[in-house]
mmCIF file of C-alpha atoms in Angstrom:
data_model
loop_
_atom_site.group_PDB
_atom_site.id
_atom_site.type_symbol
_atom_site.label_atom_id
_atom_site.label_comp_id
_atom_site.label_asym_id
_atom_site.label_seq_id
_atom_site.Cartn_x
_atom_site.Cartn_y
_atom_site.Cartn_z
ATOM 1 C CA ASN A 783 134.840 115.332 134.302
ATOM 2 C CA ALA A 784 137.272 114.064 131.703
ATOM 3 C CA GLY A 785 138.853 116.683 129.518
ATOM 4 C CA VAL A 786 138.767 116.873 125.751
ATOM 5 C CA MET A 787 139.866 113.544 124.309
ATOM 6 C CA GLN A 788 141.619 113.115 121.008
ATOM 7 C CA ASN A 789 142.684 109.938 119.316
ATOM 8 C CA PRO A 790 144.907 108.714 118.052
ATOM 9 C CA ARG A 791 147.656 110.741 119.685
ATOM 10 C CA HIS A 792 150.054 109.878 116.905
ATOM 11 C CA LEU A 793 149.147 108.894 113.364
ATOM 12 C CA VAL A 794 151.465 107.914 110.544
ATOM 13 C CA ARG A 795 150.192 107.782 106.993
ATOM 14 C CA ARG A 796 151.775 107.371 103.591
ATOM 15 C CA ARG A 797 151.114 109.883 100.865
ATOM 16 C CA GLY A 798 147.734 109.293 99.261
ATOM 17 C CA GLN A 799 146.159 107.593 102.267
ATOM 18 C CA GLU A 800 143.311 108.943 104.368
ATOM 19 C CA ALA A 801 143.686 110.279 107.907
ATOM 20 C CA ARG A 802 140.789 110.326 110.349
ATOM 21 C CA LEU A 803 141.209 112.276 113.570
ATOM 22 C CA ARG A 804 138.702 111.999 116.380
ATOM 23 C CA CYS A 805 137.729 114.436 119.084
ATOM 24 C CA SER A 806 135.404 113.840 122.014
ATOM 25 C CA PRO A 807 134.473 117.137 123.647
ATOM 26 C CA MET A 808 134.110 117.612 127.358
ATOM 27 C CA LYS A 809 130.830 116.389 128.780
ATOM 28 C CA GLY A 810 128.109 118.951 128.261
ATOM 29 C CA HIS A 811 130.018 120.817 125.546
ATOM 30 C CA SER A 812 128.250 121.217 122.230
ATOM 31 C CA HIS A 813 130.806 123.355 120.394
ATOM 32 C CA VAL A 814 133.938 121.912 118.788
ATOM 33 C CA TYR A 815 136.826 123.649 117.088
ATOM 34 C CA TRP A 816 139.733 122.232 115.115
ATOM 35 C CA TYR A 817 143.139 123.899 114.835
ATOM 36 C CA ARG A 818 146.319 122.962 113.011
ATOM 37 C CA GLN A 819 149.805 123.698 114.294
ATOM 38 C CA LEU A 820 152.743 123.474 111.956
ATOM 39 C CA PRO A 821 156.225 123.095 113.472
ATOM 40 C CA GLU A 822 157.466 126.231 115.228
ATOM 41 C CA GLU A 823 154.183 128.045 114.512
ATOM 42 C CA GLY A 824 151.086 128.979 116.448
ATOM 43 C CA LEU A 825 147.733 127.277 116.070
ATOM 44 C CA LYS A 826 145.638 128.174 113.031
ATOM 45 C CA PHE A 827 141.852 127.947 113.153
ATOM 46 C CA MET A 828 140.343 125.430 110.759
ATOM 47 C CA VAL A 829 136.683 124.841 111.532
ATOM 48 C CA TYR A 830 134.002 125.442 114.160
ATOM 49 C CA LEU A 831 131.147 122.987 114.523
ATOM 50 C CA GLN A 832 128.076 122.478 116.630
ATOM 51 C CA LYS A 833 126.163 119.235 116.714
ATOM 52 C CA GLU A 834 125.289 118.319 113.112
ATOM 53 C CA ASN A 835 126.242 121.779 111.845
ATOM 54 C CA ILE A 836 129.332 123.438 110.450
ATOM 55 C CA ILE A 837 129.288 127.025 111.694
ATOM 56 C CA ASP A 838 132.541 128.370 110.282
ATOM 57 C CA GLU A 839 134.932 126.500 108.020
ATOM 58 C CA SER A 840 136.838 129.508 106.768
ATOM 59 C CA GLY A 841 140.167 128.017 107.870
ATOM 60 C CA MET A 842 139.719 124.679 106.156
ATOM 61 C CA PRO A 843 141.548 123.962 102.903
ATOM 62 C CA LYS A 844 138.993 123.756 100.117
ATOM 63 C CA GLU A 845 140.052 120.303 98.972
ATOM 64 C CA ARG A 846 140.717 117.007 100.750
ATOM 65 C CA PHE A 847 139.690 118.260 104.208
ATOM 66 C CA SER A 848 136.293 117.753 105.809
ATOM 67 C CA ALA A 849 134.874 117.794 109.310
ATOM 68 C CA GLU A 850 131.731 116.590 110.993
ATOM 69 C CA PHE A 851 130.201 116.536 114.442
ATOM 70 C CA PRO A 852 127.313 114.051 114.392
ATOM 71 C CA LYS A 853 124.452 113.944 116.831
ATOM 72 C CA GLU A 854 126.031 110.919 118.478
ATOM 73 C CA GLY A 855 129.735 110.250 118.736
ATOM 74 C CA PRO A 856 132.918 112.233 118.380
ATOM 75 C CA SER A 857 133.796 114.973 115.947
ATOM 76 C CA ILE A 858 135.845 113.725 113.006
ATOM 77 C CA LEU A 859 138.419 115.625 110.972
ATOM 78 C CA ARG A 860 139.079 113.747 107.745
ATOM 79 C CA ILE A 861 141.984 114.375 105.423
ATOM 80 C CA GLN A 862 141.865 112.535 102.128
ATOM 81 C CA GLN A 863 144.893 111.757 99.955
ATOM 82 C CA VAL A 864 147.338 113.136 102.489
ATOM 83 C CA VAL A 865 150.487 114.928 101.370
ATOM 84 C CA ARG A 866 153.695 115.660 103.273
ATOM 85 C CA GLY A 867 152.550 119.233 103.912
ATOM 86 C CA ASP A 868 149.673 117.878 106.012
ATOM 87 C CA SER A 869 152.157 116.756 108.667
ATOM 88 C CA ALA A 870 151.287 118.799 111.736
ATOM 89 C CA ALA A 871 149.688 118.655 115.156
ATOM 90 C CA TYR A 872 145.897 118.886 115.005
ATOM 91 C CA PHE A 873 144.197 120.179 118.110
ATOM 92 C CA CYS A 874 140.578 120.012 119.034
ATOM 93 C CA ALA A 875 138.918 122.328 121.541
ATOM 94 C CA SER A 876 135.428 122.424 122.985
ATOM 95 C CA SER A 877 133.280 124.957 124.768
ATOM 96 C CA PRO A 878 129.889 124.712 126.462
ATOM 97 C CA SER A 879 128.214 127.721 124.875
ATOM 98 C CA LEU A 880 128.721 131.093 123.326
ATOM 99 C CA GLY A 881 128.954 132.605 126.770
ATOM 100 C CA GLY A 882 126.451 134.312 129.062
ATOM 101 C CA SER A 883 126.267 137.508 127.069
ATOM 102 C CA GLY A 884 126.238 135.777 123.721
ATOM 103 C CA GLY A 885 129.939 136.153 123.215
ATOM 104 C CA PRO A 886 132.604 133.481 122.997
ATOM 105 C CA ASP A 887 133.304 131.255 125.944
ATOM 106 C CA THR A 888 136.678 129.877 126.888
ATOM 107 C CA GLN A 889 137.842 126.831 125.019
ATOM 108 C CA TYR A 890 139.319 123.695 126.496
ATOM 109 C CA PHE A 891 141.964 122.025 124.386
ATOM 110 C CA GLY A 892 142.714 118.373 123.864
ATOM 111 C CA PRO A 893 146.240 116.912 123.769
ATOM 112 C CA GLY A 894 146.350 116.912 119.985
ATOM 113 C CA THR A 895 146.954 114.349 117.266
ATOM 114 C CA ARG A 896 150.358 114.448 115.646
ATOM 115 C CA LEU A 897 150.074 113.436 112.023
ATOM 116 C CA THR A 898 153.166 112.381 110.134
ATOM 117 C CA VAL A 899 152.940 111.796 106.406
ATOM 118 C CA LEU A 900 155.732 109.715 104.954
ATOM 119 C CA LYS B 336 142.984 140.550 108.548
ATOM 120 C CA GLN B 337 143.679 139.774 112.192
ATOM 121 C CA GLU B 338 147.321 139.129 113.006
ATOM 122 C CA VAL B 339 148.819 138.249 116.358
ATOM 123 C CA THR B 340 152.539 138.709 116.926
ATOM 124 C CA GLN B 341 154.579 137.529 119.868
ATOM 125 C CA ILE B 342 157.991 138.878 120.828
ATOM 126 C CA PRO B 343 160.502 137.506 121.577
ATOM 127 C CA ALA B 344 160.281 134.190 119.756
ATOM 128 C CA ALA B 345 162.593 132.620 122.323
ATOM 129 C CA LEU B 346 163.881 133.641 125.712
ATOM 130 C CA SER B 347 166.441 132.087 128.049
ATOM 131 C CA VAL B 348 166.786 133.385 131.595
ATOM 132 C CA PRO B 349 168.365 132.213 134.851
ATOM 133 C CA GLU B 350 166.089 130.986 137.578
ATOM 134 C CA GLY B 351 164.596 133.683 139.775
ATOM 135 C CA GLU B 352 164.363 136.415 137.152
ATOM 136 C CA ASN B 353 161.199 138.354 136.486
ATOM 137 C CA LEU B 354 160.310 138.405 132.814
ATOM 138 C CA VAL B 355 157.829 139.877 130.359
ATOM 139 C CA LEU B 356 156.376 138.273 127.254
ATOM 140 C CA ASN B 357 154.748 140.475 124.650
ATOM 141 C CA CYS B 358 151.751 140.002 122.374
ATOM 142 C CA SER B 359 150.428 142.483 119.836
ATOM 143 C CA PHE B 360 147.341 142.300 117.626
ATOM 144 C CA THR B 361 146.251 144.340 114.634
ATOM 145 C CA ASP B 362 142.484 144.613 115.194
ATOM 146 C CA SER B 363 141.587 146.155 118.545
ATOM 147 C CA ALA B 364 137.907 145.072 118.413
ATOM 148 C CA ILE B 365 138.627 141.988 120.483
ATOM 149 C CA TYR B 366 136.221 140.123 122.717
ATOM 150 C CA ASN B 367 138.896 138.677 124.974
ATOM 151 C CA LEU B 368 142.529 137.626 125.046
ATOM 152 C CA GLN B 369 143.894 134.439 126.511
ATOM 153 C CA TRP B 370 147.376 133.248 127.428
ATOM 154 C CA PHE B 371 148.192 129.559 127.141
ATOM 155 C CA ARG B 372 151.129 127.387 128.039
ATOM 156 C CA GLN B 373 152.195 124.530 125.778
ATOM 157 C CA ASP B 374 154.688 121.892 126.863
ATOM 158 C CA PRO B 375 156.596 119.925 124.183
ATOM 159 C CA GLY B 376 154.368 117.328 122.563
ATOM 160 C CA LYS B 377 151.445 118.302 124.735
ATOM 161 C CA GLY B 378 148.225 120.248 124.434
ATOM 162 C CA LEU B 379 147.447 123.735 125.676
ATOM 163 C CA THR B 380 146.863 124.799 129.257
ATOM 164 C CA SER B 381 144.920 128.000 129.786
ATOM 165 C CA LEU B 382 146.755 130.395 132.097
ATOM 166 C CA LEU B 383 144.815 133.646 132.096
ATOM 167 C CA LEU B 384 141.832 135.089 130.261
ATOM 168 C CA ILE B 385 141.283 138.846 130.042
ATOM 169 C CA GLN B 386 137.932 140.173 128.922
ATOM 170 C CA SER B 387 138.020 143.214 126.650
ATOM 171 C CA SER B 388 136.632 145.361 129.459
ATOM 172 C CA GLN B 389 139.443 144.377 131.821
ATOM 173 C CA ARG B 390 142.950 145.762 132.114
ATOM 174 C CA GLU B 391 144.673 142.856 133.820
ATOM 175 C CA GLN B 392 144.333 139.456 135.414
ATOM 176 C CA THR B 393 146.523 137.778 138.020
ATOM 177 C CA SER B 394 147.065 134.163 138.961
ATOM 178 C CA GLY B 395 149.860 133.338 141.372
ATOM 179 C CA ARG B 396 153.157 134.490 139.885
ATOM 180 C CA LEU B 397 151.504 135.388 136.588
ATOM 181 C CA ASN B 398 150.041 138.743 135.650
ATOM 182 C CA ALA B 399 148.590 139.557 132.256
ATOM 183 C CA SER B 400 147.734 143.061 131.117
ATOM 184 C CA LEU B 401 145.665 144.265 128.193
ATOM 185 C CA ASP B 402 145.765 147.590 126.351
ATOM 186 C CA LYS B 403 143.166 147.388 123.619
ATOM 187 C CA SER B 404 143.810 150.845 122.214
ATOM 188 C CA SER B 405 147.434 150.047 121.449
ATOM 189 C CA GLY B 406 146.755 146.410 120.540
ATOM 190 C CA ARG B 407 149.065 144.966 123.170
ATOM 191 C CA SER B 408 149.118 142.452 125.962
ATOM 192 C CA THR B 409 151.945 141.424 128.243
ATOM 193 C CA LEU B 410 152.423 138.349 130.382
ATOM 194 C CA TYR B 411 154.575 138.996 133.425
ATOM 195 C CA ILE B 412 156.141 136.019 135.205
ATOM 196 C CA ALA B 413 157.624 136.741 138.613
ATOM 197 C CA ALA B 414 160.477 134.785 140.160
ATOM 198 C CA SER B 415 160.771 132.366 137.252
ATOM 199 C CA GLN B 416 161.400 128.668 137.920
ATOM 200 C CA PRO B 417 162.747 125.857 135.705
ATOM 201 C CA GLY B 418 159.230 124.401 135.719
ATOM 202 C CA ASP B 419 158.049 127.505 133.859
ATOM 203 C CA SER B 420 160.018 126.384 130.791
ATOM 204 C CA ALA B 421 157.482 125.960 127.983
ATOM 205 C CA THR B 422 156.072 127.780 124.986
ATOM 206 C CA TYR B 423 153.649 130.557 125.852
ATOM 207 C CA LEU B 424 150.919 131.317 123.342
ATOM 208 C CA CYS B 425 148.751 134.396 123.139
ATOM 209 C CA ALA B 426 145.301 134.018 121.542
ATOM 210 C CA VAL B 427 142.894 136.779 120.622
ATOM 211 C CA VAL B 428 139.164 136.176 120.267
ATOM 212 C CA TYR B 429 137.023 138.433 118.102
ATOM 213 C CA ASN B 430 133.688 136.689 117.742
ATOM 214 C CA PHE B 431 132.076 133.293 117.420
ATOM 215 C CA ASN B 432 134.848 131.700 119.416
ATOM 216 C CA LYS B 433 137.437 131.984 116.642
ATOM 217 C CA PHE B 434 140.832 132.151 118.289
ATOM 218 C CA TYR B 435 143.756 133.801 116.530
ATOM 219 C CA PHE B 436 147.054 132.567 117.932
ATOM 220 C CA GLY B 437 150.512 134.069 117.911
ATOM 221 C CA SER B 438 153.506 131.900 117.094
ATOM 222 C CA GLY B 439 154.497 131.729 120.731
ATOM 223 C CA THR B 440 157.475 132.570 122.915
ATOM 224 C CA LYS B 441 159.661 129.614 123.808
ATOM 225 C CA LEU B 442 160.880 130.133 127.367
ATOM 226 C CA ASN B 443 163.818 128.344 128.952
ATOM 227 C CA VAL B 444 164.490 128.964 132.627
ATOM 228 C CA LYS B 445 167.936 127.717 133.593
ATOM 229 C CA PRO B 446 168.495 126.304 137.086
#
């Protein structure tokens, strides 16, 4: 069973361009989470999605950022009109369910996409 | 607001030493707590997960403890090795799978 896949691993964009980050969850996982890690900092939650639904986007910047997890295909994190402050590592995680008792299950993390904005 | 703090931010020890990494959190109503390892330029590897009802978990040379009432967790690494050099992240889960991460402890084990 392949782990969580993210691509590209490295992405370079100029200011004002769009960045599209892809995440393929582990097989059988229907929950996807996106996190952002700035240099020398921990990971910060951005958004939690299930298939075709955004469950919690409380960590997403209100402008320029959007995420989707379509019925078919990978989850996409889209950043429009990138700025230098968007440079970071973006990690995706997936989990199979909310857990047997209805609580959170463990998350499996992908290798991350490192975005550099010039 | 949930905050997770890790101390120290960096640690350098000679090979063979036992060491303790600390994690504290402000809201004690956690669901579970997880310790991860992150190697430079890489993703996260889950090391240990402690449910809120548990006091500790062990895996090989690693032992993690949890004290919900005081809002603390420790990761104990026995007989450290150069291969243990990495950043160790503590993550607290409250509900709906939302992880709150500390900033990490960067460990260097010198041969």
